Short mmCIF file of C-alpha atoms in Angstrom, two decimals:
data_model
loop_
_atom_site.label_atom_id
_atom_site.label_comp_id
_atom_site.label_asym_id
_atom_site.label_seq_id
_atom_site.Cartn_x
_atom_site.Cartn_y
_atom_site.Cartn_z
CA MET J 1 13.58 -25.57 -38.15
CA ASN J 2 14.18 -23.64 -34.96
CA PRO J 3 13.68 -24.97 -31.43
CA LEU J 4 10.80 -22.53 -30.90
CA HIS J 5 8.86 -24.31 -33.65
CA TYR J 6 9.25 -27.61 -31.79
CA LEU J 7 8.14 -26.03 -28.51
CA ARG J 8 5.10 -24.43 -30.10
CA ALA J 9 4.12 -27.70 -31.72
CA LEU J 10 4.52 -29.47 -28.37
CA ARG J 11 2.32 -26.81 -26.76
CA GLY J 12 -0.32 -27.26 -29.47
CA ILE J 13 -0.41 -31.05 -29.15
CA THR J 14 -0.45 -30.93 -25.33
CA VAL J 15 -3.19 -28.30 -25.07
CA ARG J 16 -5.30 -30.23 -27.58
CA GLU J 17 -4.87 -33.48 -25.64
CA LEU J 18 -5.77 -31.79 -22.34
CA LEU J 19 -8.82 -30.05 -23.81
CA ARG J 20 -10.02 -33.26 -25.38
CA PHE J 21 -9.71 -34.99 -22.04
CA VAL J 22 -11.57 -32.22 -20.21
CA HIS J 23 -14.32 -32.15 -22.84
CA GLN J 24 -14.83 -35.91 -22.69
CA ARG J 25 -16.29 -35.96 -19.19
CA GLU J 26 -17.20 -39.62 -19.39
CA ARG J 27 -13.57 -40.45 -20.05
CA PHE J 28 -12.46 -38.47 -17.00
CA VAL J 29 -15.09 -40.03 -14.78
CA SER J 30 -14.39 -43.59 -15.92
CA ALA J 31 -10.63 -43.04 -15.61
CA LEU J 32 -11.23 -42.13 -11.97
CA VAL J 33 -14.01 -44.56 -11.12
CA ARG J 34 -12.24 -47.66 -12.49
CA PRO J 35 -9.34 -47.69 -9.97
CA LEU J 36 -11.63 -46.49 -7.18
CA VAL J 37 -13.92 -49.46 -7.70
CA TRP J 38 -10.88 -51.71 -7.35
CA LEU J 39 -9.80 -49.85 -4.24
CA PHE J 40 -13.16 -49.61 -2.49
CA ILE J 41 -14.65 -52.98 -3.45
CA PHE J 42 -12.03 -55.42 -4.68
CA ALA J 43 -9.40 -54.48 -2.09
CA ALA J 44 -11.95 -54.44 0.72
CA GLY J 45 -13.13 -57.91 -0.27
CA PHE J 46 -9.65 -59.37 -0.50
CA ARG J 47 -8.26 -57.63 2.57
CA SER J 48 -8.92 -60.59 4.80
CA THR J 49 -8.05 -63.37 2.35
CA LEU J 50 -4.67 -62.10 1.20
CA GLY J 51 -2.06 -62.10 3.91
CA LEU J 52 0.95 -60.01 2.99
CA SER J 53 4.26 -60.26 4.76
CA PRO J 54 6.42 -57.12 4.84
CA ILE J 55 8.50 -56.92 1.67
CA PRO J 56 10.49 -53.92 0.42
CA PRO J 57 9.67 -51.08 0.32
CA TYR J 58 7.25 -51.86 3.19
CA GLU J 59 8.79 -52.08 6.65
CA THR J 60 5.72 -53.34 8.43
CA TYR J 61 2.52 -55.20 7.76
CA ILE J 62 0.22 -53.18 5.52
CA LEU J 63 -3.40 -53.30 4.49
CA TYR J 64 -4.20 -54.70 1.08
CA GLU J 65 -5.59 -51.30 0.00
CA GLU J 66 -2.16 -49.85 0.52
CA TYR J 67 -0.51 -52.67 -1.39
CA ILE J 68 -2.62 -52.31 -4.52
CA THR J 69 -2.49 -48.48 -4.68
CA PRO J 70 0.73 -48.45 -6.81
CA GLY J 71 -0.80 -51.14 -9.01
CA LEU J 72 -3.90 -49.03 -9.50
CA LEU J 73 -1.75 -46.02 -10.38
CA GLY J 74 -0.10 -48.24 -12.98
CA MET J 75 -3.54 -49.36 -14.14
CA ILE J 76 -4.59 -45.74 -14.68
CA GLN J 77 -1.56 -45.21 -16.88
CA LEU J 78 -2.00 -48.51 -18.69
CA PHE J 79 -5.60 -47.67 -19.57
CA ASN J 80 -4.66 -44.13 -20.49
CA GLY J 81 -1.94 -45.41 -22.82
CA MET J 82 -4.46 -47.71 -24.47
CA GLN J 83 -7.03 -44.91 -24.61
CA SER J 84 -4.51 -42.70 -26.44
CA SER J 85 -3.80 -45.57 -28.76
CA LEU J 86 -7.52 -46.03 -29.38
CA SER J 87 -7.91 -42.32 -30.09
CA MET J 88 -5.02 -42.48 -32.57
CA VAL J 89 -6.66 -45.32 -34.45
CA TYR J 90 -9.93 -43.37 -34.35
CA ASP J 91 -8.16 -40.20 -35.52
CA ARG J 92 -6.58 -42.12 -38.34
CA GLU J 93 -9.89 -43.57 -39.43
CA MET J 94 -11.63 -40.21 -39.12
CA GLY J 95 -8.78 -38.33 -40.78
CA ASN J 96 -7.74 -36.07 -37.86
CA MET J 97 -4.41 -37.86 -37.70
CA ARG J 98 -3.55 -36.60 -41.15
CA THR J 99 -3.44 -32.98 -40.03
CA LEU J 100 -0.79 -33.98 -37.53
CA LEU J 101 1.26 -36.13 -39.89
CA VAL J 102 1.22 -33.53 -42.67
CA SER J 103 2.69 -30.82 -40.41
CA PRO J 104 6.28 -29.80 -41.16
CA LEU J 105 7.97 -31.63 -38.30
CA PRO J 106 9.76 -34.97 -38.19
CA ARG J 107 7.38 -37.79 -37.52
CA TRP J 108 9.37 -39.06 -34.52
CA PHE J 109 8.91 -35.66 -32.88
CA LEU J 110 5.16 -35.65 -33.50
CA LEU J 111 4.87 -39.08 -31.91
CA VAL J 112 7.03 -38.11 -28.93
CA ALA J 113 4.96 -34.93 -28.44
CA LYS J 114 1.77 -36.97 -28.55
CA LEU J 115 3.30 -39.36 -26.04
CA LEU J 116 4.32 -36.55 -23.66
CA ALA J 117 0.86 -35.02 -23.87
CA GLY J 118 -0.80 -38.37 -23.12
CA THR J 119 1.56 -38.96 -20.18
CA LEU J 120 0.66 -35.58 -18.72
CA VAL J 121 -3.02 -36.51 -18.87
CA SER J 122 -2.30 -39.84 -17.14
CA ILE J 123 -0.37 -38.09 -14.35
CA LEU J 124 -3.28 -35.75 -13.68
CA GLN J 125 -5.56 -38.77 -13.44
CA ALA J 126 -3.13 -40.53 -11.09
CA TYR J 127 -2.99 -37.58 -8.68
CA ALA J 128 -6.79 -37.18 -8.79
CA PHE J 129 -7.02 -40.85 -7.76
CA LEU J 130 -4.51 -40.34 -4.94
CA LEU J 131 -6.52 -37.40 -3.68
CA VAL J 132 -9.67 -39.52 -3.39
CA ALA J 133 -7.64 -42.38 -1.87
CA TRP J 134 -6.28 -39.94 0.74
CA PHE J 135 -9.81 -39.25 1.95
CA TYR J 136 -10.31 -43.03 2.16
CA ASP J 137 -7.33 -43.13 4.49
CA VAL J 138 -4.95 -44.67 1.99
CA ARG J 139 -2.02 -42.36 2.56
CA VAL J 140 1.72 -42.41 1.97
CA PRO J 141 4.42 -40.16 3.47
CA ILE J 142 3.97 -36.64 2.12
CA GLU J 143 7.34 -36.66 0.28
CA GLY J 144 6.16 -39.82 -1.47
CA TYR J 145 3.67 -37.74 -3.46
CA ILE J 146 6.57 -35.66 -4.80
CA ASP J 147 9.00 -38.55 -5.36
CA LEU J 148 6.23 -40.27 -7.26
CA LEU J 149 6.21 -37.70 -10.05
CA PRO J 150 9.36 -38.80 -11.97
CA ALA J 151 8.29 -42.43 -11.60
CA LEU J 152 4.89 -41.62 -13.07
CA VAL J 153 6.55 -39.74 -15.93
CA LEU J 154 8.70 -42.74 -16.83
CA SER J 155 6.00 -45.37 -16.41
CA GLY J 156 3.46 -43.17 -18.24
CA LEU J 157 5.86 -42.74 -21.15
CA MET J 158 6.58 -46.46 -21.32
CA LEU J 159 2.90 -47.48 -21.27
CA GLY J 160 2.00 -44.67 -23.67
CA ALA J 161 4.75 -45.84 -26.06
CA LEU J 162 3.25 -49.32 -25.92
CA GLY J 163 -0.09 -47.79 -26.88
CA LEU J 164 1.56 -45.92 -29.77
CA LEU J 165 3.17 -49.10 -30.97
CA LEU J 166 -0.14 -50.95 -30.87
CA SER J 167 -1.89 -48.13 -32.72
CA SER J 168 0.64 -48.44 -35.55
CA PHE J 169 -0.37 -52.09 -35.95
CA ILE J 170 -4.12 -51.83 -35.50
CA GLU J 171 -5.83 -51.03 -38.75
CA GLN J 172 -9.41 -50.64 -37.64
CA LEU J 173 -11.26 -49.70 -34.51
CA GLU J 174 -13.02 -53.06 -34.45
CA ASN J 175 -9.68 -54.77 -33.86
CA PHE J 176 -9.27 -52.86 -30.65
CA ALA J 177 -11.28 -55.34 -28.60
CA GLY J 178 -8.43 -57.79 -29.19
CA VAL J 179 -6.04 -55.37 -27.54
CA MET J 180 -8.16 -55.44 -24.40
CA ASN J 181 -8.13 -59.22 -24.29
CA PHE J 182 -4.58 -59.88 -25.37
CA VAL J 183 -2.68 -56.91 -23.98
CA ILE J 184 -4.36 -55.01 -21.17
CA PHE J 185 -5.78 -57.91 -19.15
CA PRO J 186 -2.74 -60.22 -19.33
CA MET J 187 -0.42 -57.31 -18.59
CA PHE J 188 -2.44 -56.24 -15.58
CA PHE J 189 -3.18 -59.64 -14.07
CA LEU J 190 0.27 -61.05 -14.77
CA SER J 191 1.98 -58.36 -12.76
CA THR J 192 2.74 -57.27 -9.23
CA ALA J 193 -0.17 -54.83 -9.30
CA LEU J 194 -2.52 -57.08 -7.34
CA TYR J 195 -0.22 -59.57 -5.61
CA PRO J 196 3.49 -59.74 -4.86
CA LEU J 197 5.74 -61.97 -6.93
CA TRP J 198 6.25 -64.52 -4.17
CA LYS J 199 2.51 -65.13 -4.00
CA LEU J 200 2.52 -65.96 -7.71
CA GLN J 201 5.52 -68.21 -7.23
CA GLU J 202 3.55 -70.24 -4.71
CA SER J 203 0.96 -70.93 -7.42
CA SER J 204 3.04 -71.34 -10.57
CA GLU J 205 6.68 -70.92 -11.50
CA LEU J 206 5.72 -70.04 -15.07
CA LEU J 207 3.34 -67.27 -14.01
CA HIS J 208 5.97 -65.97 -11.63
CA THR J 209 8.55 -65.77 -14.44
CA LEU J 210 6.11 -64.11 -16.82
CA ALA J 211 5.11 -61.54 -14.20
CA GLN J 212 8.76 -60.88 -13.38
CA TYR J 213 9.59 -59.99 -16.98
CA ASN J 214 6.36 -58.09 -17.59
CA PRO J 215 7.35 -54.42 -18.10
CA PHE J 216 4.13 -53.40 -16.37
CA SER J 217 5.33 -55.16 -13.17
CA GLN J 218 8.52 -53.15 -13.30
CA ALA J 219 6.61 -49.90 -13.81
CA VAL J 220 4.40 -50.76 -10.82
CA GLU J 221 7.44 -51.52 -8.66
CA LEU J 222 9.06 -48.25 -9.72
CA ILE J 223 5.90 -46.44 -8.60
CA ARG J 224 5.64 -48.50 -5.40
CA PHE J 225 9.16 -47.69 -4.25
CA ALA J 226 8.86 -44.02 -5.25
CA LEU J 227 5.70 -43.70 -3.14
CA TYR J 228 7.82 -44.54 -0.09
CA GLY J 229 10.72 -42.27 -1.06
CA GLN J 230 12.87 -45.12 -2.38
CA PHE J 231 14.48 -45.63 -5.75
CA ASN J 232 14.23 -49.02 -7.41
CA ALA J 233 17.15 -48.91 -9.86
CA HIS J 234 16.36 -52.27 -11.46
CA ALA J 235 12.74 -51.32 -12.15
CA CYS J 236 13.87 -47.94 -13.48
CA VAL J 237 16.38 -49.39 -15.95
CA TYR J 238 13.90 -52.07 -17.03
CA THR J 239 11.10 -49.51 -17.60
CA LEU J 240 13.45 -47.17 -19.44
CA THR J 241 14.65 -49.98 -21.70
CA ALA J 242 11.06 -50.99 -22.46
CA LEU J 243 10.27 -47.34 -23.26
CA VAL J 244 13.16 -47.11 -25.74
CA LEU J 245 12.16 -50.37 -27.40
CA PHE J 246 8.44 -49.58 -27.67
CA LEU J 247 9.03 -46.03 -28.86
CA SER J 248 11.61 -47.05 -31.48
CA ALA J 249 9.26 -49.70 -32.80
CA ALA J 250 6.36 -47.18 -32.87
CA VAL J 251 8.47 -44.61 -34.77
CA PHE J 252 9.41 -47.36 -37.21
CA GLY J 253 5.75 -48.34 -37.53
CA TYR J 254 4.73 -44.78 -38.38
CA ASN J 255 7.61 -44.16 -40.77
CA PRO J 256 6.11 -43.36 -44.20
CA SER J 257 8.64 -45.48 -46.06
CA LYS J 258 8.90 -48.38 -43.64
CA GLY J 259 6.78 -50.21 -41.14
CA MET J 260 3.04 -50.33 -41.02
CA MET J 261 2.31 -47.07 -42.86
CA GLN J 262 3.71 -48.55 -46.04
CA LYS J 263 1.76 -51.75 -45.51
CA LYS J 264 -1.42 -49.79 -44.84
CA GLY J 265 -0.81 -47.96 -48.11
CA GLY J 266 -1.50 -51.18 -49.86
CA LYS J 267 -4.96 -51.39 -48.37
CA GLN J 268 -6.29 -47.95 -49.23
CA MET W 1 16.53 -26.13 -53.42
CA ASN W 2 13.79 -23.54 -53.32
CA SER W 3 13.90 -20.78 -55.91
CA PRO W 4 11.43 -18.00 -56.74
CA THR W 5 10.82 -19.53 -60.16
CA ALA W 6 10.24 -23.08 -58.93
CA PRO W 7 6.81 -24.54 -59.64
CA ALA W 8 4.59 -24.88 -56.60
CA LEU W 9 4.29 -28.60 -57.32
CA LEU W 10 6.37 -30.80 -59.53
CA LEU W 11 5.73 -34.50 -59.99
CA HIS W 12 8.21 -36.45 -62.03
CA SER W 13 7.38 -39.97 -63.16
CA VAL W 14 5.63 -40.96 -59.92
CA SER W 15 4.41 -44.54 -59.68
CA LEU W 16 2.75 -46.42 -56.85
CA SER W 17 1.65 -49.99 -56.64
CA TYR W 18 -0.28 -51.90 -54.04
CA GLY W 19 1.16 -55.35 -54.38
CA GLU W 20 0.50 -56.41 -57.95
CA LYS W 21 -1.95 -53.58 -58.61
CA LEU W 22 -0.53 -50.43 -60.18
CA ALA W 23 -2.33 -47.42 -58.65
CA LEU W 24 -0.28 -44.69 -60.34
CA ASP W 25 1.76 -45.15 -63.47
CA LYS W 26 4.56 -42.66 -64.20
CA VAL W 27 2.50 -39.60 -63.31
CA SER W 28 4.22 -36.30 -64.17
CA PHE W 29 2.85 -32.76 -64.05
CA THR W 30 3.52 -29.33 -62.61
CA VAL W 31 1.35 -26.72 -60.93
CA SER W 32 2.64 -23.15 -61.17
CA PRO W 33 1.97 -20.30 -58.73
CA GLY W 34 -1.45 -18.74 -59.31
CA GLU W 35 -2.62 -21.72 -61.34
CA CYS W 36 -5.75 -23.69 -60.50
CA VAL W 37 -5.38 -27.26 -61.67
CA ILE W 38 -8.33 -29.61 -61.49
CA LEU W 39 -7.45 -33.25 -61.04
CA LEU W 40 -10.40 -34.98 -62.55
CA GLY W 41 -10.97 -38.67 -62.22
CA PRO W 42 -13.69 -41.17 -61.40
CA ASN W 43 -13.66 -43.02 -58.07
CA GLY W 44 -10.66 -45.33 -57.94
CA ALA W 45 -8.71 -43.32 -60.52
CA GLY W 46 -5.78 -42.85 -58.11
CA LYS W 47 -6.55 -39.32 -56.84
CA THR W 48 -6.41 -40.25 -53.16
CA SER W 49 -3.23 -42.29 -53.71
CA LEU W 50 -1.66 -39.28 -55.38
CA PHE W 51 -2.68 -37.03 -52.50
CA SER W 52 -1.31 -39.52 -49.99
CA LEU W 53 2.05 -39.29 -51.71
CA ILE W 54 2.02 -35.47 -51.97
CA THR W 55 1.10 -35.18 -48.27
CA ARG W 56 3.78 -37.79 -47.47
CA LEU W 57 1.47 -40.19 -45.77
CA TYR W 58 3.52 -42.70 -47.75
CA ASP W 59 6.95 -42.18 -49.19
CA THR W 60 7.42 -41.88 -52.90
CA ARG W 61 9.31 -44.97 -53.96
CA GLU W 62 9.34 -44.36 -57.70
CA GLY W 63 9.74 -40.88 -59.15
CA SER W 64 10.05 -37.64 -57.25
CA ILE W 65 7.84 -34.89 -55.85
CA GLU W 66 8.90 -31.30 -55.19
CA ILE W 67 6.86 -28.67 -53.38
CA ALA W 68 8.00 -25.07 -53.95
CA GLY W 69 11.35 -26.46 -55.08
CA PHE W 70 11.88 -28.68 -52.04
CA ASN W 71 12.18 -32.40 -52.62
CA LEU W 72 9.55 -34.09 -50.47
CA LYS W 73 11.77 -37.00 -49.50
CA ARG W 74 15.00 -35.14 -48.81
CA HIS W 75 13.60 -31.89 -47.37
CA SER W 76 10.24 -33.11 -46.12
CA SER W 77 9.80 -30.50 -43.37
CA LYS W 78 10.48 -27.57 -45.70
CA ALA W 79 8.30 -29.07 -48.41
CA LEU W 80 5.38 -29.79 -46.05
CA GLY W 81 5.74 -26.29 -44.58
CA ARG W 82 4.81 -24.87 -48.00
CA LEU W 83 1.72 -27.05 -48.30
CA GLY W 84 -1.87 -26.43 -47.20
CA VAL W 85 -4.32 -29.33 -47.35
CA VAL W 86 -8.06 -29.81 -47.17
CA PHE W 87 -8.69 -33.53 -46.87
CA GLN W 88 -11.72 -35.33 -48.20
CA GLN W 89 -12.77 -36.40 -44.71
CA PRO W 90 -13.47 -33.66 -42.17
CA THR W 91 -10.42 -33.32 -39.93
CA LEU W 92 -11.52 -30.72 -37.40
CA ASP W 93 -11.91 -31.48 -33.71
CA MET W 94 -15.67 -31.37 -33.27
CA ASP W 95 -15.61 -30.61 -29.56
CA LEU W 96 -13.14 -27.73 -29.82
CA SER W 97 -13.96 -24.21 -30.93
CA VAL W 98 -13.14 -22.91 -34.40
CA GLU W 99 -10.39 -20.72 -32.96
CA ARG W 100 -8.88 -23.54 -30.91
CA ASN W 101 -8.72 -25.75 -34.01
CA LEU W 102 -6.92 -23.01 -35.90
CA LEU W 103 -4.52 -22.29 -33.02
CA TYR W 104 -3.60 -25.98 -32.97
CA HIS W 105 -2.69 -25.79 -36.65
CA ALA W 106 -0.74 -22.55 -36.08
CA ASP W 107 1.24 -24.27 -33.30
CA LEU W 108 2.08 -27.20 -35.56
CA HIS W 109 3.45 -24.70 -38.06
CA GLY W 110 5.50 -22.95 -35.38
CA MET W 111 3.58 -19.67 -35.50
CA GLY W 112 3.66 -17.37 -32.48
CA ARG W 113 0.34 -16.52 -30.81
CA LYS W 114 0.27 -12.90 -31.99
CA LEU W 115 0.86 -13.76 -35.63
CA ALA W 116 -1.54 -16.70 -35.39
CA ARG W 117 -4.36 -14.48 -34.12
CA ILE W 118 -3.77 -11.94 -36.90
CA ARG W 119 -3.85 -14.69 -39.55
CA ILE W 120 -6.89 -16.36 -38.00
CA ARG W 121 -8.75 -13.04 -38.17
CA GLU W 122 -7.66 -12.48 -41.79
CA GLU W 123 -8.68 -15.92 -43.00
CA LEU W 124 -11.95 -16.15 -41.06
CA ASP W 125 -12.93 -12.60 -42.00
CA ARG W 126 -12.45 -13.40 -45.65
CA GLN W 127 -15.01 -16.18 -45.32
CA ALA W 128 -17.34 -14.28 -42.98
CA MET W 129 -16.64 -16.72 -40.17
CA PHE W 130 -14.74 -14.55 -37.68
CA GLU W 131 -17.79 -13.86 -35.52
CA ARG W 132 -18.26 -17.60 -35.08
CA ARG W 133 -14.73 -18.31 -33.93
CA HIS W 134 -15.78 -19.22 -30.38
CA GLU W 135 -18.41 -21.73 -31.49
CA LYS W 136 -17.72 -25.42 -31.29
CA VAL W 137 -17.17 -27.00 -34.70
CA ARG W 138 -20.00 -29.43 -33.93
CA GLN W 139 -22.43 -26.49 -34.02
CA LEU W 140 -21.47 -25.51 -37.59
CA ASN W 141 -23.10 -26.90 -40.72
CA GLY W 142 -21.09 -28.86 -43.31
CA GLY W 143 -20.43 -25.87 -45.53
CA HIS W 144 -19.15 -23.73 -42.66
CA ARG W 145 -16.91 -26.54 -41.43
CA ARG W 146 -15.37 -26.71 -44.87
CA ARG W 147 -14.78 -22.96 -44.79
CA VAL W 148 -12.93 -23.36 -41.51
CA GLU W 149 -10.83 -26.15 -43.01
CA ILE W 150 -9.90 -23.95 -45.94
CA ALA W 151 -9.04 -21.09 -43.56
CA ARG W 152 -6.88 -23.51 -41.59
CA ALA W 153 -5.07 -24.73 -44.70
CA LEU W 154 -4.24 -21.11 -45.62
CA LEU W 155 -3.18 -19.96 -42.15
CA HIS W 156 0.56 -20.44 -42.76
CA LYS W 157 0.36 -18.88 -46.24
CA PRO W 158 1.27 -21.98 -48.26
CA ASP W 159 2.53 -21.92 -51.86
CA LEU W 160 0.36 -24.88 -52.73
CA LEU W 161 -3.20 -25.64 -51.66
CA LEU W 162 -4.39 -29.22 -52.06
CA LEU W 163 -8.09 -29.96 -51.93
CA ASP W 164 -9.25 -33.55 -52.03
CA GLU W 165 -12.90 -33.55 -53.11
CA PRO W 166 -13.73 -30.80 -50.61
CA THR W 167 -17.36 -30.37 -51.69
CA VAL W 168 -18.45 -33.97 -51.17
CA GLY W 169 -21.67 -34.06 -49.16
CA LEU W 170 -22.36 -30.33 -49.37
CA ASP W 171 -25.51 -28.69 -50.71
CA MET W 172 -25.43 -26.71 -53.98
CA PRO W 173 -25.06 -23.19 -52.51
CA SER W 174 -22.20 -24.31 -50.22
CA ARG W 175 -20.47 -26.07 -53.10
CA LYS W 176 -20.80 -23.04 -55.35
CA ALA W 177 -19.46 -20.71 -52.66
CA ILE W 178 -16.40 -22.88 -52.04
CA VAL W 179 -15.62 -23.39 -55.73
CA GLU W 180 -15.81 -19.65 -56.37
CA TYR W 181 -13.83 -18.77 -53.27
CA VAL W 182 -10.93 -21.07 -54.10
CA HIS W 183 -10.75 -19.90 -57.72
CA GLN W 184 -10.74 -16.28 -56.53
CA LEU W 185 -8.06 -17.09 -54.01
CA SER W 186 -5.80 -18.63 -56.60
CA ALA W 187 -6.13 -15.56 -58.84
CA ASP W 188 -5.83 -12.90 -56.12
CA GLN W 189 -3.11 -14.40 -53.97
CA ASN W 190 -1.04 -16.23 -56.55
CA ILE W 191 -1.55 -19.53 -54.72
CA ALA W 192 -1.21 -22.73 -56.69
CA VAL W 193 -4.25 -24.96 -56.28
CA LEU W 194 -4.59 -28.65 -56.99
CA TRP W 195 -8.23 -29.63 -56.67
CA ALA W 196 -9.23 -33.29 -56.93
CA THR W 197 -12.82 -33.92 -57.95
CA HIS W 198 -15.07 -36.08 -60.05
CA LEU W 199 -17.66 -33.32 -60.46
CA VAL W 200 -17.24 -31.53 -63.77
CA ASP W 201 -19.41 -28.57 -62.77
CA GLU W 202 -16.64 -27.42 -60.44
CA ILE W 203 -14.39 -26.59 -63.39
CA PHE W 204 -13.94 -23.03 -64.67
CA ALA W 205 -13.13 -22.35 -68.32
CA THR W 206 -9.77 -20.88 -67.30
CA ASP W 207 -8.67 -23.96 -65.29
CA GLN W 208 -5.96 -26.37 -66.25
CA LEU W 209 -7.15 -29.98 -66.25
CA ILE W 210 -5.55 -33.30 -65.51
CA VAL W 211 -7.72 -36.28 -66.28
CA LEU W 212 -6.60 -39.33 -64.34
CA HIS W 213 -8.02 -42.75 -65.00
CA LYS W 214 -6.75 -46.07 -63.65
CA GLY W 215 -3.57 -44.40 -62.45
CA ILE W 216 -2.65 -42.99 -65.86
CA ILE W 217 -2.92 -39.37 -66.99
CA ARG W 218 -5.26 -39.40 -69.99
CA PHE W 219 -5.11 -35.68 -70.62
CA GLN W 220 -3.48 -32.55 -69.30
CA GLY W 221 -3.99 -29.04 -70.54
CA ALA W 222 -6.58 -26.27 -70.75
CA VAL W 223 -10.33 -26.78 -71.15
CA PRO W 224 -10.46 -25.71 -74.85
CA ALA W 225 -7.65 -28.13 -75.70
CA LEU W 226 -9.58 -30.96 -74.01
CA LEU W 227 -12.70 -30.20 -76.05
CA GLU W 228 -10.65 -30.03 -79.22
CA LYS W 229 -8.82 -33.26 -78.54
CA THR W 230 -11.96 -35.22 -77.76
CA ALA W 231 -14.17 -33.40 -80.28
CA THR W 232 -16.87 -33.05 -77.66
CA PRO W 233 -19.10 -30.07 -76.82
CA ASN W 234 -18.44 -29.97 -73.07
CA VAL W 235 -16.16 -31.20 -70.31
CA ALA W 236 -18.68 -33.77 -69.09
CA SER W 237 -18.75 -35.53 -72.47
CA ALA W 238 -14.99 -35.30 -72.82
CA PHE W 239 -14.50 -36.75 -69.35
CA GLN W 240 -16.87 -39.58 -70.11
CA GLN W 241 -15.08 -40.36 -73.35
CA LEU W 242 -11.64 -40.39 -71.73
CA THR W 243 -12.66 -42.48 -68.75
CA GLN W 244 -14.58 -45.05 -70.76
CA GLU W 245 -11.49 -45.97 -72.73
CA GLY W 246 -10.01 -49.16 -71.42
CA LYS W 247 -13.02 -50.00 -69.27
#
């Protein structure tokens, strides 16, 4: 197998993912509207009730809209990761997944290619959101938009890998509602997306600890620091480690002789 | 390793069980280049399980499978590269055009754009579908979608074409056209075909048959040998006789 074959397969999977996203207009609109609703309504409502003292990377007092922007970028990627996962379960039920799995490439590569393609889609969504936010006067230093890119790649890969892992466990579309309740919401609310860690600590030590170890918190912090041209090494290592763990488990789950594929075989 | 004389498909003593239930019991057969083998079995006979193993959706735990001389477990990429599949469920992207669906497949098989476009033209032309290449799959009827899926399976010129009940849900003229096309293809292009079905009217007198029932091969050979063995006047009666045993 030559490297060109891998590149062509990656192109095929990426183009397909992008075209699917473009063709599903509702998905594009809801991916954009969801964080904007949080920014325009939720943040406006809570602006006066949540007092935020300056914590790194902020050097001065900031508006709540500015605080939750990194969290909303993370939310876009979290939902996109879950959306990809949902589409994989759908593809598997509908059979489309089989055309991918029967192609002459190692399964780990097919999953990584799918992950890269999904991450690219999430990054496009994130920048579209930032563009709208810019018109709403939520702005960061111009270099922040560039520094943000590698952070979005890493966080997008990590959250996408989590989606892949979940899709290897979920057997039917109906079970997906559980993912919303037990994964997306706890991950989002138990994180630094909406409030800083010290605020949580004031309420509950347990919640503070859970939020601290939540990989989504670390992804949000990575994004937050990158937006202000700073590098959060701890968040980066944590997110990278979570990516490796989730991806390895997903590859195991999709292995035809191990993991969930073999178990699913018993239910055909 | 691959050799010019290797059968397109070789199954040796393949078994598969789902917990306590044995789905396939020591299944062995070969499909040679240019041969059209019909895998005949009622629902639940084990056809889909067998196809899942040949397409490596699951690994073969007992027995071995070779495609064009490549062991599916040890040289899975090479083996899968020699395989074209039409699944029972439609697997095209409905919102993408015919051409885009085929380009996606060509990319997965590592084909360059120029070669891919030549092959797409060849395969679609052969089924009178080239003019419709820019249409979304959603706009095509069931028969035409199946034609596109067959064109897609042949794009990388496989040694073995697997078809898992490809005519399910199609009207009579579409079914007839597909059955005739695949038989012609096997004869003209020396492609080995393994066609799973439970519809006996899709069988030609020249086909090789494998009758699978409850995971066990009840018969394999040519149509005349089946009629002789079962002392029946036609394949339908023979099939009924073989699949009623052990009920």
